[in-house]
């Protein structure tokens, strides 16, 4: 059930963000085993399980409560993830949504530019929390290219849904590009050179996050 | 996978139920938060000690909750750090007016979750928090290109010695300084003979051939150095101690607390044998073990193997080690 009100070409509404989160929960469930297997190769084999537990708690939040504004929904989503995921993904995805909320304070809908500001704040939050940079073989390797693609699309005059679609494509490309990288952060960094040859599980779940926005 | 479990998702919660039942009147478990406390109320004016991490390392941390050691332990899912809510709740509960020390093993998830909990506590105000991150494992190259050294066996020493300092009524800064001193003077190295099987994954988290062992393994089986040929215990002891001794470095005349730790599936027969080898090698280097500790203290589910931790000691640290302790997993002098 990954349908719902999708972002229109002009704005992201509370219903649109809700649909995005529901679509993400569905994608996480569908890819739970894959995420765990990717994590088994270079981490500790719990990324799928942890993200599934987190998105279950977000789904419960969506069922329990209604939200008037984007920032309220995003902030509660972040808090739900922080409170349920654990590991490194909890603080990272939690920070993503908590920071995403800030530029959207009081807004019931956001246009492409406002959403862009929220995405920038969210990714900056992830960067600060994880102290990682591009090329460290982390979720940033999906998020940073996605941000660039989003900005470029906007600069070329694309609407919100086109920009999100291009961001999702770039996130997937960035995720695939983590395969040859040597991990510098997280538990995969203990493998050193041996972490090369495996796709990063965090970049994979991050690419799914952007893909969910296009559903 | 053959395990004494009901369902993989329920392992931690059900284990905590049994843990609480096994130590009536000594520990109290907040089941909603998966957090373990001493049964008795914190003594007013003493520093609270909160630690925690993924489950699967028992008796760490819950087994060290009690007089002279931890005030509370936050239990994450298996091999997954606890969430900030757990740490924040524990911090509030054990705050007896003298502040709370967070003892955190250096793993990305643990560091971030404790950091968020400390930020939340600071936002709300009220409790003074100090944090000491433990990173004693010499198997990992400590550089900007890794997540840094892992926290392993030194955690047991830090919890015991900082716990004793807190029990004496020392200030938060003083208790934190003891933990920091423990970390600065302790080094560890581990090895695995066989991998462990996390219940949710259902299969071993790495593979080793019959004639291989993993050198420099962490407490989840993460590799550190290399997969090498299996060797006799005397040689394994050398392989573990050589990098440990070189790193601090330890020198002739040093007195140390030594921990030979089992990873969960190694019998005491073998751990004592290993301690004999460790003691022999240290003696040859002119290093005297003043207090040994042998057993399963920071485990990795059913992983086979061991780790060695040396803590360079002085009279003060040895005194804190000898101070009474009364926890499910460590108990003397009281």
Short mmCIF file of C-alpha atoms in Angstrom, two decimals:
data_model
loop_
_atom_site.label_atom_id
_atom_site.label_comp_id
_atom_site.label_asym_id
_atom_site.label_seq_id
_atom_site.Cartn_x
_atom_site.Cartn_y
_atom_site.Cartn_z
CA UNK A 1 0.00 0.00 0.00
CA UNK A 2 2.45 2.55 -1.15
CA UNK A 3 -0.19 4.75 -2.71
CA UNK A 4 -1.72 7.88 -1.28
CA UNK A 5 -1.54 11.49 -2.06
CA UNK A 6 1.75 11.97 -3.82
CA UNK A 7 3.54 15.29 -4.01
CA UNK A 8 2.04 17.39 -6.75
CA UNK A 9 4.21 19.20 -9.18
CA UNK A 10 4.01 22.34 -7.09
CA UNK A 11 3.91 21.57 -3.37
CA UNK A 12 4.50 18.99 -0.67
CA UNK A 13 1.49 18.88 1.63
CA UNK A 14 1.08 17.17 4.99
CA UNK A 15 -0.82 14.44 3.13
CA UNK A 16 2.04 14.23 0.66
CA UNK A 17 4.65 13.84 3.41
CA UNK A 18 2.45 11.24 5.07
CA UNK A 19 2.27 9.32 1.79
CA UNK A 20 6.06 9.63 1.45
CA UNK A 21 6.58 8.12 4.91
CA UNK A 22 4.06 5.34 4.29
CA UNK A 23 5.77 4.53 1.00
CA UNK A 24 9.11 4.46 2.79
CA UNK A 25 7.76 2.09 5.43
CA UNK A 26 6.56 -0.21 2.66
CA UNK A 27 9.90 -0.08 0.85
CA UNK A 28 11.80 -0.79 4.07
CA UNK A 29 9.62 -3.82 4.78
CA UNK A 30 10.10 -5.06 1.24
CA UNK A 31 13.87 -4.58 1.41
CA UNK A 32 14.38 -5.59 5.06
CA UNK A 33 16.23 -8.81 4.26
CA UNK A 34 18.34 -7.16 1.57
CA UNK A 35 19.41 -4.37 3.95
CA UNK A 36 20.29 -6.90 6.61
CA UNK A 37 22.31 -8.95 4.12
CA UNK A 38 24.22 -5.91 2.92
CA UNK A 39 24.91 -5.11 6.58
CA UNK A 40 25.98 -8.69 7.27
CA UNK A 41 28.74 -8.29 4.69
CA UNK A 42 30.36 -5.24 6.27
CA UNK A 43 28.53 -4.42 9.49
CA UNK A 44 26.61 -6.34 12.09
CA UNK A 45 23.58 -7.60 10.20
CA UNK A 46 20.91 -5.52 11.86
CA UNK A 47 20.21 -2.59 9.52
CA UNK A 48 17.07 -4.12 7.98
CA UNK A 49 15.69 -5.25 11.33
CA UNK A 50 16.40 -1.89 12.96
CA UNK A 51 14.93 0.21 10.14
CA UNK A 52 11.86 -2.01 9.96
CA UNK A 53 11.31 -1.56 13.70
CA UNK A 54 11.71 2.20 13.28
CA UNK A 55 9.33 2.56 10.36
CA UNK A 56 6.80 0.40 12.16
CA UNK A 57 6.85 2.95 14.93
CA UNK A 58 6.46 5.79 12.38
CA UNK A 59 3.51 3.96 10.79
CA UNK A 60 1.93 3.66 14.22
CA UNK A 61 2.46 7.40 14.73
CA UNK A 62 0.72 8.14 11.40
CA UNK A 63 -2.22 5.94 12.40
CA UNK A 64 -2.50 7.51 15.86
CA UNK A 65 -2.22 11.17 15.18
CA UNK A 66 -3.08 13.84 12.66
CA UNK A 67 -0.73 16.68 11.92
CA UNK A 68 -1.51 20.21 10.83
CA UNK A 69 1.96 21.18 9.71
CA UNK A 70 4.89 19.60 7.91
CA UNK A 71 7.33 20.42 10.68
CA UNK A 72 5.20 18.80 13.37
CA UNK A 73 4.94 15.60 11.34
CA UNK A 74 8.64 15.57 10.43
CA UNK A 75 9.75 16.25 13.99
CA UNK A 76 7.58 13.50 15.46
CA UNK A 77 8.82 11.13 12.77
CA UNK A 78 12.38 11.91 13.77
CA UNK A 79 11.62 11.41 17.44
CA UNK A 80 9.90 8.11 16.71
CA UNK A 81 12.95 6.89 14.79
CA UNK A 82 15.42 8.03 17.46
CA UNK A 83 13.32 6.28 20.10
CA UNK A 84 13.02 2.97 18.32
CA UNK A 85 15.88 2.26 15.93
CA UNK A 86 19.06 2.30 18.02
CA UNK A 87 22.47 1.68 16.48
CA UNK A 88 23.85 4.45 14.30
CA UNK A 89 20.79 4.61 12.05
CA UNK A 90 18.48 5.81 14.82
CA UNK A 91 20.32 9.05 15.55
CA UNK A 92 21.14 9.59 11.87
CA UNK A 93 17.63 9.15 10.43
CA UNK A 94 16.13 10.77 13.52
CA UNK A 95 18.36 13.80 13.03
CA UNK A 96 17.46 13.84 9.32
CA UNK A 97 13.75 14.37 10.07
CA UNK A 98 14.18 16.60 13.12
CA UNK A 99 16.38 18.96 11.09
CA UNK A 100 14.13 18.61 8.02
CA UNK A 101 11.37 20.07 10.19
CA UNK A 102 13.14 23.29 11.12
CA UNK A 103 12.95 25.30 7.85
CA UNK A 104 9.31 24.21 7.50
CA UNK A 105 8.16 25.62 10.83
CA UNK A 106 4.44 26.35 10.76
CA UNK A 107 4.00 25.39 7.10
CA UNK A 108 1.13 23.18 5.97
CA UNK A 109 2.71 22.86 2.56
CA UNK A 110 6.06 23.57 1.00
CA UNK A 111 7.00 24.53 -2.54
CA UNK A 112 10.04 23.06 -4.28
CA UNK A 113 12.36 25.71 -2.90
CA UNK A 114 11.16 25.33 0.66
CA UNK A 115 11.47 21.56 0.39
CA UNK A 116 15.00 22.09 -0.93
CA UNK A 117 15.86 24.07 2.19
CA UNK A 118 14.44 21.30 4.36
CA UNK A 119 16.46 18.66 2.51
CA UNK A 120 19.63 20.70 2.88
CA UNK A 121 19.04 21.11 6.62
CA UNK A 122 18.31 17.39 6.97
CA UNK A 123 21.45 16.26 5.15
CA UNK A 124 23.58 18.79 7.02
CA UNK A 125 22.20 17.31 10.24
CA UNK A 126 23.23 13.82 9.15
CA UNK A 127 26.68 15.08 8.27
CA UNK A 128 27.13 16.72 11.68
CA UNK A 129 25.74 13.79 13.64
CA UNK A 130 27.82 11.17 11.85
CA UNK A 131 30.90 13.36 11.34
CA UNK A 132 31.18 11.79 7.89
CA UNK A 133 31.95 13.26 4.49
CA UNK A 134 31.36 12.28 0.88
CA UNK A 135 33.22 9.09 0.00
CA UNK A 136 33.26 7.64 3.52
CA UNK A 137 30.87 4.90 2.38
CA UNK A 138 27.86 6.03 4.39
CA UNK A 139 24.30 7.20 3.73
CA UNK A 140 25.75 10.59 2.77
CA UNK A 141 27.02 9.00 -0.44
CA UNK A 142 23.38 8.68 -1.50
CA UNK A 143 22.10 11.87 0.12
CA UNK A 144 24.72 14.34 -1.16
CA UNK A 145 24.31 13.46 -4.87
CA UNK A 146 20.55 13.53 -4.37
CA UNK A 147 20.80 17.05 -2.97
CA UNK A 148 22.92 18.17 -5.92
CA UNK A 149 20.51 16.66 -8.43
CA UNK A 150 17.58 18.32 -6.67
CA UNK A 151 19.28 21.73 -6.75
CA UNK A 152 20.25 21.32 -10.41
CA UNK A 153 16.72 20.32 -11.36
CA UNK A 154 15.34 23.38 -9.60
CA UNK A 155 17.88 25.64 -11.27
CA UNK A 156 16.72 24.24 -14.61
CA UNK A 157 13.16 25.16 -13.72
CA UNK A 158 11.87 21.68 -12.91
CA UNK A 159 8.88 21.26 -10.61
CA UNK A 160 8.90 19.53 -7.26
CA UNK A 161 8.07 16.01 -8.39
CA UNK A 162 10.58 16.10 -11.26
CA UNK A 163 13.26 17.37 -8.90
CA UNK A 164 12.49 14.60 -6.43
CA UNK A 165 12.60 11.99 -9.20
CA UNK A 166 16.03 13.22 -10.29
CA UNK A 167 17.17 13.24 -6.66
CA UNK A 168 16.04 9.63 -6.29
CA UNK A 169 17.91 8.61 -9.45
CA UNK A 170 21.06 10.35 -8.19
CA UNK A 171 20.71 8.70 -4.76
CA UNK A 172 20.54 5.28 -6.39
CA UNK A 173 23.58 6.03 -8.53
CA UNK A 174 25.41 7.30 -5.44
CA UNK A 175 24.43 4.18 -3.57
CA UNK A 176 25.77 1.91 -6.32
CA UNK A 177 28.95 3.98 -6.36
CA UNK A 178 29.63 3.00 -2.73
CA UNK A 179 30.46 -0.56 -3.84
CA UNK A 180 34.18 0.00 -4.57
CA UNK A 181 34.68 2.42 -1.66
CA UNK A 182 36.63 1.66 1.51
CA UNK A 183 34.55 2.51 4.59
CA UNK A 184 35.87 5.23 6.88
CA UNK A 185 32.97 5.48 9.30
CA UNK A 186 30.81 3.11 11.27
CA UNK A 187 31.46 -0.52 11.96
CA UNK A 188 32.40 -1.22 8.35
CA UNK A 189 35.54 0.87 8.84
CA UNK A 190 37.03 -1.96 10.91
CA UNK A 191 37.25 -4.01 7.75
CA UNK A 192 39.50 -1.47 6.07
CA UNK A 193 40.25 -2.52 2.49
CA UNK A 194 37.99 -5.54 2.93
CA UNK A 195 34.94 -3.28 3.02
CA UNK A 196 35.45 -2.54 -0.68
CA UNK A 197 33.26 -4.57 -3.04
CA UNK A 198 30.11 -4.25 -0.93
CA UNK A 199 27.27 -1.77 -1.30
CA UNK A 200 26.76 0.35 1.82
CA UNK A 201 23.56 -0.57 3.67
CA UNK A 202 23.03 3.00 4.94
CA UNK A 203 23.36 4.44 1.44
CA UNK A 204 20.87 1.80 0.30
CA UNK A 205 18.21 2.74 2.86
CA UNK A 206 18.87 6.42 2.07
CA UNK A 207 18.29 5.80 -1.65
CA UNK A 208 15.03 4.08 -0.76
CA UNK A 209 14.04 7.18 1.22
CA UNK A 210 14.35 9.38 -1.86
CA UNK A 211 12.66 6.78 -4.07
CA UNK A 212 9.73 6.68 -1.63
CA UNK A 213 9.26 10.42 -2.18
CA UNK A 214 8.47 9.75 -5.84
CA UNK A 215 5.77 7.16 -5.14
CA UNK B 1 20.43 -22.01 14.41
CA UNK B 2 19.94 -23.86 17.69
CA UNK B 3 19.29 -21.56 20.62
CA UNK B 4 17.36 -21.48 23.89
CA UNK B 5 14.95 -18.83 22.66
CA UNK B 6 11.25 -18.43 21.94
CA UNK B 7 11.35 -15.84 19.17
CA UNK B 8 14.31 -13.77 17.94
CA UNK B 9 12.53 -10.45 18.56
CA UNK B 10 11.78 -11.30 22.19
CA UNK B 11 15.23 -12.45 23.31
CA UNK B 12 16.32 -9.28 25.11
CA UNK B 13 12.99 -8.65 26.86
CA UNK B 14 12.63 -12.26 27.97
CA UNK B 15 16.23 -12.48 29.13
CA UNK B 16 15.73 -9.35 31.25
CA UNK B 17 12.65 -10.95 32.81
CA UNK B 18 14.78 -13.92 33.86
CA UNK B 19 17.63 -11.70 34.98
CA UNK B 20 15.35 -9.77 37.30
CA UNK B 21 13.87 -13.00 38.68
CA UNK B 22 17.34 -14.41 39.29
CA UNK B 23 18.46 -11.45 41.44
CA UNK B 24 15.47 -10.52 43.58
CA UNK B 25 16.05 -7.59 45.86
CA UNK B 26 19.28 -6.74 44.09
CA UNK B 27 18.27 -5.38 40.71
CA UNK B 28 15.15 -3.77 39.36
CA UNK B 29 14.28 -3.82 35.67
CA UNK B 30 12.25 -1.19 33.85
CA UNK B 31 10.88 -3.54 31.22
CA UNK B 32 9.33 -0.83 29.05
CA UNK B 33 12.76 0.82 28.80
CA UNK B 34 14.92 -2.35 28.92
CA UNK B 35 16.97 -0.67 31.61
CA UNK B 36 18.43 -2.25 34.75
CA UNK B 37 18.80 -0.42 38.07
CA UNK B 38 20.06 -1.27 41.53
CA UNK B 39 17.17 -2.32 43.74
CA UNK B 40 18.19 0.21 46.37
CA UNK B 41 17.76 3.93 45.81
CA UNK B 42 20.89 5.90 44.85
CA UNK B 43 22.71 7.38 47.83
CA UNK B 44 22.13 11.13 47.94
CA UNK B 45 25.14 13.13 46.86
CA UNK B 46 26.89 10.33 45.00
CA UNK B 47 27.67 10.27 41.28
CA UNK B 48 25.43 8.02 39.18
CA UNK B 49 27.11 5.70 36.71
CA UNK B 50 25.19 4.81 33.55
CA UNK B 51 26.50 2.48 30.90
CA UNK B 52 24.89 0.40 28.23
CA UNK B 53 25.19 -0.96 24.77
CA UNK B 54 23.88 -3.67 22.56
CA UNK B 55 22.80 -6.86 24.28
CA UNK B 56 24.72 -10.07 23.66
CA UNK B 57 27.76 -9.12 25.78
CA UNK B 58 26.51 -10.48 29.10
CA UNK B 59 27.35 -10.09 31.90
CA UNK B 60 28.22 -6.59 30.56
CA UNK B 61 26.49 -4.24 31.37
CA UNK B 62 23.47 -5.37 33.38
CA UNK B 63 25.56 -7.88 35.35
CA UNK B 64 27.64 -5.03 36.73
CA UNK B 65 24.78 -3.04 38.18
CA UNK B 66 25.09 -2.94 41.94
CA UNK B 67 27.01 -1.59 44.92
CA UNK B 68 30.45 -0.37 43.91
CA UNK B 69 29.84 -0.47 40.19
CA UNK B 70 27.07 0.75 37.84
CA UNK B 71 23.92 2.57 38.92
CA UNK B 72 22.09 1.61 35.74
CA UNK B 73 22.58 -0.28 32.50
CA UNK B 74 20.66 0.43 29.29
CA UNK B 75 20.18 -2.70 27.20
CA UNK B 76 19.89 -2.26 23.46
CA UNK B 77 18.69 -4.88 21.03
CA UNK B 78 21.27 -7.55 20.28
CA UNK B 79 24.49 -5.85 19.12
CA UNK B 80 22.49 -2.62 18.67
CA UNK B 81 23.07 0.37 20.93
CA UNK B 82 20.30 1.52 23.26
CA UNK B 83 18.20 4.50 22.17
CA UNK B 84 18.52 7.97 23.75
CA UNK B 85 15.19 7.59 25.60
CA UNK B 86 16.64 4.70 27.59
CA UNK B 87 19.80 6.59 28.46
CA UNK B 88 17.88 9.75 29.34
CA UNK B 89 15.46 7.83 31.58
CA UNK B 90 18.33 6.06 33.34
CA UNK B 91 20.22 9.32 33.77
CA UNK B 92 17.22 10.98 35.42
CA UNK B 93 16.62 7.99 37.69
CA UNK B 94 20.13 7.71 39.07
CA UNK B 95 20.80 11.42 39.45
CA UNK B 96 21.34 11.82 43.18
CA UNK B 97 22.40 15.44 43.00
CA UNK B 98 26.07 14.89 42.19
CA UNK B 99 25.78 14.36 38.44
CA UNK B 100 25.88 11.33 36.20
CA UNK B 101 28.76 9.73 34.33
CA UNK B 102 28.06 8.04 31.00
CA UNK B 103 30.52 5.25 30.21
CA UNK B 104 30.34 4.60 26.48
CA UNK B 105 32.16 2.03 24.39
CA UNK B 106 33.50 3.53 21.19
CA UNK B 107 31.07 2.22 18.61
CA UNK B 108 29.42 4.69 16.25
CA UNK B 109 25.88 3.85 17.38
CA UNK B 110 26.64 3.89 21.09
CA UNK B 111 28.48 7.19 20.86
CA UNK B 112 25.67 8.86 18.87
CA UNK B 113 22.83 7.60 21.06
CA UNK B 114 24.54 8.61 24.31
CA UNK B 115 25.44 11.95 22.73
CA UNK B 116 21.79 12.58 21.79
CA UNK B 117 20.67 11.59 25.28
CA UNK B 118 23.17 14.03 26.81
CA UNK B 119 21.96 16.76 24.43
CA UNK B 120 18.34 16.11 25.39
CA UNK B 121 19.26 16.20 29.08
CA UNK B 122 21.12 19.47 28.58
CA UNK B 123 18.12 20.96 26.76
CA UNK B 124 15.87 20.10 29.67
CA UNK B 125 18.49 21.11 32.23
CA UNK B 126 18.95 19.77 35.74
CA UNK B 127 21.42 16.95 35.52
CA UNK B 128 25.13 17.45 35.07
CA UNK B 129 26.53 14.79 32.76
CA UNK B 130 30.09 13.77 31.98
CA UNK B 131 30.94 11.26 29.29
CA UNK B 132 33.95 8.99 28.97
CA UNK B 133 34.31 7.03 25.74
CA UNK B 134 36.32 3.83 26.04
CA UNK B 135 38.56 2.83 23.15
CA UNK B 136 41.14 0.31 24.28
CA UNK B 137 41.27 -2.11 21.35
CA UNK B 138 44.67 -1.98 19.65
CA UNK B 139 43.50 -4.16 16.75
CA UNK B 140 41.92 -1.18 15.04
CA UNK B 141 44.11 1.44 13.49
CA UNK B 142 43.18 4.67 15.20
CA UNK B 143 43.02 7.30 12.51
CA UNK B 144 40.64 9.70 10.86
CA UNK B 145 40.02 6.89 8.40
CA UNK B 146 38.23 4.62 10.82
CA UNK B 147 35.55 5.01 13.45
CA UNK B 148 38.45 4.78 15.89
CA UNK B 149 39.41 2.06 18.30
CA UNK B 150 36.68 -0.03 19.79
CA UNK B 151 35.82 -0.17 23.45
CA UNK B 152 36.28 -3.70 24.78
CA UNK B 153 37.73 -5.19 27.99
CA UNK B 154 38.74 -1.86 29.53
CA UNK B 155 35.02 -1.22 29.99
CA UNK B 156 34.92 -3.76 32.83
CA UNK B 157 37.84 -2.05 34.56
CA UNK B 158 36.35 1.42 34.01
CA UNK B 159 32.97 0.38 35.41
CA UNK B 160 34.58 -1.19 38.48
CA UNK B 161 37.10 1.54 39.26
CA UNK B 162 34.87 4.53 38.49
CA UNK B 163 32.12 2.74 40.41
CA UNK B 164 34.35 2.44 43.46
CA UNK B 165 35.29 6.11 43.18
CA UNK B 166 31.62 7.09 42.99
CA UNK B 167 30.84 4.92 46.00
CA UNK B 168 33.48 6.84 47.98
CA UNK B 169 31.52 10.01 47.30
CA UNK B 170 34.01 11.59 44.92
CA UNK B 171 32.83 14.36 42.60
CA UNK B 172 31.68 13.87 39.02
CA UNK B 173 34.94 15.35 37.70
CA UNK B 174 36.97 13.00 39.90
CA UNK B 175 34.97 9.91 38.97
CA UNK B 176 35.19 10.80 35.29
CA UNK B 177 38.94 11.32 35.68
CA UNK B 178 39.30 7.78 37.06
CA UNK B 179 37.42 6.35 34.07
CA UNK B 180 39.55 8.41 31.70
CA UNK B 181 42.72 7.25 33.43
CA UNK B 182 41.59 3.64 33.09
CA UNK B 183 41.02 4.15 29.39
CA UNK B 184 44.36 5.86 28.87
CA UNK B 185 46.22 3.07 30.62
CA UNK B 186 44.38 0.03 29.24
CA UNK B 187 44.90 -1.83 26.00
CA UNK B 188 43.17 -4.90 24.59
CA UNK B 189 43.33 -7.37 21.76
CA UNK B 190 40.89 -10.16 20.92
CA UNK B 191 40.67 -13.23 18.75
CA UNK B 192 37.97 -15.62 17.58
CA UNK B 193 38.07 -19.35 16.94
CA UNK B 194 34.50 -19.44 15.68
CA UNK B 195 31.86 -16.81 14.84
CA UNK B 196 28.67 -16.10 16.75
CA UNK B 197 25.09 -16.32 15.51
CA UNK B 198 22.81 -13.33 16.21
CA UNK B 199 19.27 -14.70 16.70
CA UNK B 200 17.66 -12.25 14.26
CA UNK B 201 20.12 -13.14 11.49
CA UNK B 202 19.86 -16.86 12.17
CA UNK B 203 23.29 -17.65 10.87
CA UNK B 204 26.93 -17.00 11.77
CA UNK B 205 28.04 -13.42 11.16
CA UNK B 206 31.34 -14.41 9.55
CA UNK B 207 33.08 -17.59 8.46
CA UNK B 208 36.31 -19.27 9.48
CA UNK B 209 37.78 -22.48 8.16
CA UNK B 210 38.65 -25.29 10.59
CA UNK B 211 42.33 -24.34 10.52
CA UNK B 212 41.83 -20.57 10.75
CA UNK B 213 41.27 -17.98 13.45
CA UNK B 214 40.42 -14.29 13.34
CA UNK B 215 42.99 -12.06 14.99
CA UNK B 216 41.99 -8.64 16.29
CA UNK B 217 38.32 -9.40 16.42
CA UNK B 218 35.88 -7.03 18.14
CA UNK B 219 33.04 -7.97 20.45
CA UNK B 220 30.65 -8.52 17.55
CA UNK B 221 33.07 -10.54 15.48
CA UNK B 222 34.07 -7.54 13.40
CA UNK B 223 37.56 -8.17 12.12
CA UNK B 224 40.46 -5.96 13.03
CA UNK B 225 43.64 -7.35 11.63
CA UNK B 226 43.56 -10.60 9.73
CA UNK B 227 42.40 -14.14 9.32
CA UNK B 228 45.43 -16.24 10.25
CA UNK B 229 46.28 -19.92 10.68
CA UNK B 230 45.17 -21.50 13.94
CA UNK B 231 48.04 -21.81 16.41
CA UNK B 232 48.73 -23.34 19.83
CA UNK B 233 47.57 -21.30 22.83
CA UNK B 234 51.09 -20.18 23.74
CA UNK B 235 51.50 -18.66 20.32
CA UNK B 236 48.05 -17.06 20.36
CA UNK B 237 48.92 -15.45 23.69
CA UNK B 238 52.03 -13.98 22.03
CA UNK B 239 50.00 -12.75 19.08
CA UNK B 240 47.57 -10.99 21.40
CA UNK B 241 50.12 -9.58 23.82
CA UNK B 242 52.77 -8.38 21.38
CA UNK B 243 50.64 -5.55 19.91
CA UNK B 244 49.14 -4.76 23.34
CA UNK B 245 52.54 -4.41 25.01
CA UNK B 246 53.96 -2.36 22.15
CA UNK B 247 51.07 0.06 22.02
CA UNK B 248 51.00 1.85 25.36
CA UNK B 249 53.87 0.90 25.59
CA UNK B 250 54.06 -1.24 28.70
CA UNK B 251 57.54 -1.51 30.14
CA UNK B 252 59.63 -3.58 32.50
CA UNK B 253 58.62 -2.92 36.10
CA UNK B 254 54.99 -2.10 35.25
CA UNK B 255 52.29 -3.51 37.45
CA UNK B 256 49.05 -4.39 35.70
CA UNK B 257 45.52 -5.58 36.20
CA UNK B 258 45.04 -8.33 33.62
CA UNK B 259 41.77 -9.57 32.17
CA UNK B 260 41.60 -12.77 30.14
CA UNK B 261 38.08 -12.60 28.83
CA UNK B 262 36.01 -15.29 27.17
CA UNK B 263 33.82 -14.41 24.19
CA UNK B 264 30.95 -16.64 25.27
CA UNK B 265 31.68 -20.12 23.96
CA UNK B 266 35.13 -20.73 25.35
CA UNK B 267 35.34 -22.94 28.45
CA UNK B 268 37.09 -21.75 31.59
CA UNK B 269 39.50 -24.66 31.14
CA UNK B 270 40.87 -22.88 28.08
CA UNK B 271 40.66 -19.39 29.59
CA UNK B 272 42.73 -20.43 32.61
CA UNK B 273 45.19 -22.10 30.28
CA UNK B 274 45.41 -18.81 28.36
CA UNK B 275 45.88 -16.85 31.57
CA UNK B 276 48.81 -19.11 32.39
CA UNK B 277 50.38 -18.29 29.05
CA UNK B 278 49.68 -14.56 29.45
CA UNK B 279 51.19 -14.54 32.92
CA UNK B 280 54.29 -16.38 31.67
CA UNK B 281 54.84 -13.93 28.82
CA UNK B 282 54.33 -10.89 31.05
CA UNK B 283 56.77 -12.29 33.58
CA UNK B 284 59.36 -12.64 30.82
CA UNK B 285 58.81 -8.95 30.04
CA UNK B 286 59.27 -7.99 33.67
CA UNK B 287 55.62 -7.02 34.05
CA UNK B 288 53.81 -8.10 37.19
CA UNK B 289 50.12 -8.92 37.29
CA UNK B 290 48.91 -7.54 40.59
CA UNK B 291 45.24 -8.43 40.07
CA UNK B 292 44.07 -10.99 37.53
CA UNK B 293 40.51 -11.49 36.31
CA UNK B 294 39.65 -14.55 34.23
CA UNK B 295 36.23 -15.40 32.85
CA UNK B 296 33.39 -14.36 30.58
CA UNK B 297 32.98 -10.65 31.25
CA UNK B 298 32.34 -8.98 27.90
CA UNK B 299 31.10 -11.64 25.54
CA UNK B 300 29.80 -11.94 22.00
CA UNK B 301 26.86 -14.32 22.24
CA UNK B 302 28.21 -17.75 21.32
CA UNK B 303 31.47 -16.65 19.76
CA UNK B 304 34.47 -18.81 20.64
CA UNK B 305 37.69 -17.03 21.46
CA UNK B 306 39.14 -14.65 23.99
CA UNK B 307 40.56 -11.22 24.53
CA UNK B 308 43.31 -9.93 26.76
CA UNK B 309 43.20 -6.54 28.46
CA UNK B 310 46.05 -5.04 30.46
CA UNK B 311 45.58 -1.98 32.67
CA UNK B 312 48.72 -0.30 33.96
CA UNK B 313 47.95 0.17 37.60
CA UNK B 314 49.11 2.25 40.52
CA UNK B 315 48.20 2.04 44.21
CA UNK B 316 45.12 4.18 43.77
CA UNK B 317 43.69 2.09 40.95
CA UNK B 318 44.50 -1.17 42.75
CA UNK B 319 42.80 0.22 45.86
CA UNK B 320 39.68 1.04 43.86
CA UNK B 321 39.78 -2.46 42.34
CA UNK B 322 39.92 -4.01 45.83
CA UNK B 323 37.00 -1.91 47.09
CA UNK B 324 33.85 -3.90 47.84
CA UNK B 325 31.63 -4.74 44.91
CA UNK B 326 28.30 -6.50 44.95
CA UNK B 327 26.78 -7.08 41.52
CA UNK B 328 25.32 -10.17 39.87
CA UNK B 329 28.58 -10.80 37.98
CA UNK B 330 31.31 -9.39 40.20
CA UNK B 331 31.25 -9.64 43.96
CA UNK B 332 33.80 -9.37 46.71
CA UNK B 333 34.67 -7.68 49.97
CA UNK B 334 31.20 -6.98 51.22
#
